[in-house]
Amino acid sequence: MKYSNVFIESFGYELAPNIVTSTDLEKKLAPFFKKMGFGPGQIEGLTGIKERRYWDKDHTLAEHAAIAGQRALDEAEVSPDQIGALVYCGVGQDGFEPATSCSVADQLNIGNDAHIYDVKSACLGVITGIVNIANEIELGNIQAGLVVSCETSRQIVESTINEINTHKSLEFYKEAIATMTGGSGAAAVLLTNGTIGNP
């Protein structure tokens, strides 16, 4: 669909507070690195990543998605009651039910009439959410919609490190190295029909 009445009004984000360097990960991989005879700098050399971030252990995805969403709303001077739809697009979720978007909407005080739902589309989640909201705006169903996402990488990275140290195989390491590229953060994209928010 070609859009003529849809505008990206603002963005919001939050970075996870705990910095974990590739050197930190290599220290945890010491048993495997020793067996393979690897020197330091392997992970950064293979991934190009010096550091990634982790949330605190007691976090929820919804709380950080809501912070990013609030920042997008504040930036555009759009109020929660003007949001006609909120879509949570993260791979991770806080539980099976209810949808994580419900908690985000509650924290942001999004109105009861808004469409509130989760979209699962792996790495394409946010763009899928943007297309969903853009379609709703273009069709005149809503004036504004908020797409939010939050991801966490601590659990999968730590689990993968344990597996690498257990298997101690170069083949498994090659298959698992992409996991070391993951990080934690939250983002939001606010779309409008151009009639509300900052001029």
XYZ file of C-alpha atoms in Angstrom:
199
model
C 0.000 0.000 0.000
C 1.214 3.499 -0.792
C 0.655 5.847 2.137
C -0.354 9.477 1.810
C -1.620 10.150 5.343
C 0.923 8.354 7.534
C 3.845 10.035 9.275
C 6.547 8.748 11.588
C 6.089 11.316 14.323
C 8.786 10.274 16.795
C 10.987 7.546 18.216
C 11.776 6.514 21.772
C 14.311 4.080 23.171
C 15.913 2.785 26.339
C 19.264 1.057 26.606
C 19.734 -1.712 29.144
C 21.988 -0.535 32.002
C 24.489 -3.394 32.313
C 27.376 -3.351 29.830
C 28.887 -6.742 28.997
C 32.009 -6.706 26.850
C 33.134 -9.411 24.468
C 36.088 -9.865 26.829
C 33.602 -10.597 29.646
C 31.999 -13.311 27.515
C 35.387 -14.805 26.669
C 36.188 -15.101 30.385
C 33.034 -17.202 30.771
C 34.118 -19.288 27.776
C 37.576 -19.950 29.294
C 37.162 -23.766 29.453
C 36.312 -23.946 25.745
C 38.897 -21.350 24.692
C 41.597 -23.226 26.616
C 40.700 -26.530 24.957
C 40.725 -24.931 21.487
C 43.885 -22.918 22.140
C 42.081 -19.652 21.358
C 43.689 -16.382 22.378
C 41.772 -13.290 23.454
C 39.741 -11.211 21.016
C 37.976 -14.058 19.201
C 34.390 -12.929 19.816
C 35.022 -9.299 18.938
C 37.025 -10.366 15.900
C 34.273 -12.665 14.624
C 31.288 -10.445 15.445
C 32.710 -6.924 15.362
C 30.939 -6.257 18.662
C 32.869 -4.770 21.589
C 29.988 -4.680 24.045
C 26.328 -5.465 24.441
C 23.883 -4.689 27.210
C 21.789 -6.698 29.661
C 18.769 -5.705 31.702
C 18.798 -6.237 35.453
C 17.624 -9.749 36.320
C 14.343 -8.581 37.865
C 13.155 -6.549 34.861
C 10.054 -7.011 32.715
C 9.955 -6.402 28.986
C 6.737 -4.415 29.354
C 8.245 -1.878 31.758
C 11.071 -0.987 29.372
C 8.834 -1.007 26.291
C 6.573 1.419 28.180
C 9.504 3.712 28.988
C 10.485 3.817 25.307
C 6.837 4.401 24.381
C 6.499 7.266 26.856
C 9.595 8.904 25.418
C 8.112 8.735 21.917
C 4.828 10.226 23.170
C 6.635 13.001 25.046
C 8.831 13.841 22.056
C 5.778 14.331 19.833
C 3.565 15.868 22.527
C 0.914 13.232 21.880
C -1.217 12.113 24.821
C -2.028 8.462 25.572
C -5.740 9.035 24.923
C -4.913 9.962 21.311
C -3.430 6.526 20.631
C -5.829 4.340 18.658
C -3.613 1.252 18.615
C -0.614 -0.090 20.495
C 1.349 -3.042 19.144
C 4.067 -4.864 21.089
C 6.462 -6.464 18.599
C 9.189 -8.117 20.653
C 10.327 -11.699 20.229
C 10.330 -12.083 24.002
C 7.274 -11.692 26.167
C 6.649 -11.485 29.892
C 4.305 -14.501 29.971
C 2.023 -16.610 27.830
C -1.030 -14.541 28.715
C -2.044 -11.780 28.754
C -0.307 -10.206 25.774
C 2.676 -8.056 26.783
C 0.999 -5.139 24.992
C -1.714 -5.160 27.680
C 0.819 -4.354 30.394
C 2.512 -1.705 28.227
C -0.850 -0.062 27.487
C -1.736 -0.090 31.184
C 1.571 1.528 32.167
C 1.099 4.230 29.507
C -2.584 4.824 30.360
C -3.657 4.076 26.790
C -7.446 4.366 26.454
C -9.768 1.370 26.669
C -10.958 1.851 23.076
C -7.490 1.372 21.568
C -6.581 -1.791 19.681
C -3.949 -3.488 21.828
C -2.158 -6.602 20.619
C 1.164 -8.396 20.160
C 2.782 -9.207 16.817
C 5.396 -11.955 16.590
C 7.541 -11.779 13.484
C 11.088 -12.390 14.769
C 13.532 -9.747 13.521
C 10.802 -8.191 11.377
C 8.462 -7.585 14.327
C 8.783 -3.805 14.516
C 8.475 -3.258 10.761
C 5.424 -5.550 10.739
C 3.926 -3.494 13.561
C 4.654 -0.265 11.682
C 2.872 -1.607 8.591
C -0.136 -2.667 10.708
C -0.410 0.773 12.314
C 0.200 2.587 9.016
C -2.632 0.630 7.396
C -5.005 1.549 10.228
C -4.083 5.224 9.908
C -4.311 5.256 6.111
C -7.738 3.619 6.237
C -8.902 6.322 8.662
C -9.537 3.908 11.522
C -7.168 5.694 13.923
C -5.255 8.991 14.123
C -2.186 7.623 15.874
C -0.603 4.330 16.829
C 2.387 3.263 18.874
C 4.715 0.377 18.040
C 6.880 -0.824 20.937
C 9.421 -3.579 21.427
C 11.818 -4.783 24.074
C 14.346 -7.576 23.846
C 16.561 -9.282 26.363
C 19.655 -11.319 25.564
C 21.050 -12.320 28.962
C 19.320 -15.695 29.196
C 20.068 -16.913 25.675
C 23.693 -15.739 25.733
C 24.374 -17.325 29.130
C 22.642 -20.544 28.080
C 24.674 -20.664 24.863
C 27.927 -20.119 26.773
C 27.044 -23.073 29.014
C 26.308 -25.221 25.952
C 29.581 -24.245 24.258
C 31.534 -25.101 27.410
C 29.671 -28.426 27.671
C 30.045 -29.517 24.039
C 33.553 -28.091 23.637
C 33.291 -28.560 19.872
C 34.427 -26.101 17.231
C 31.438 -27.037 15.059
C 28.973 -26.121 17.815
C 30.860 -22.878 18.488
C 30.569 -21.912 14.805
C 26.827 -22.557 14.869
C 26.327 -20.665 18.134
C 28.573 -17.605 17.656
C 25.724 -15.518 16.203
C 24.060 -15.671 19.626
C 26.921 -13.559 20.988
C 25.728 -10.644 18.827
C 22.503 -10.206 20.814
C 21.883 -7.302 23.143
C 19.069 -5.876 25.251
C 17.119 -2.706 24.596
C 13.694 -1.191 24.019
C 12.344 0.956 21.202
C 9.140 2.717 20.189
C 7.861 4.265 16.977
C 4.921 6.676 17.012
C 2.948 7.063 13.788
C 0.196 9.627 13.184
C -1.972 10.984 10.400
C -0.209 14.351 10.746
C -3.077 16.166 12.463
C -1.898 15.698 16.057
C 1.368 16.124 17.914
C 4.151 18.577 17.147
C 3.593 20.641 13.987
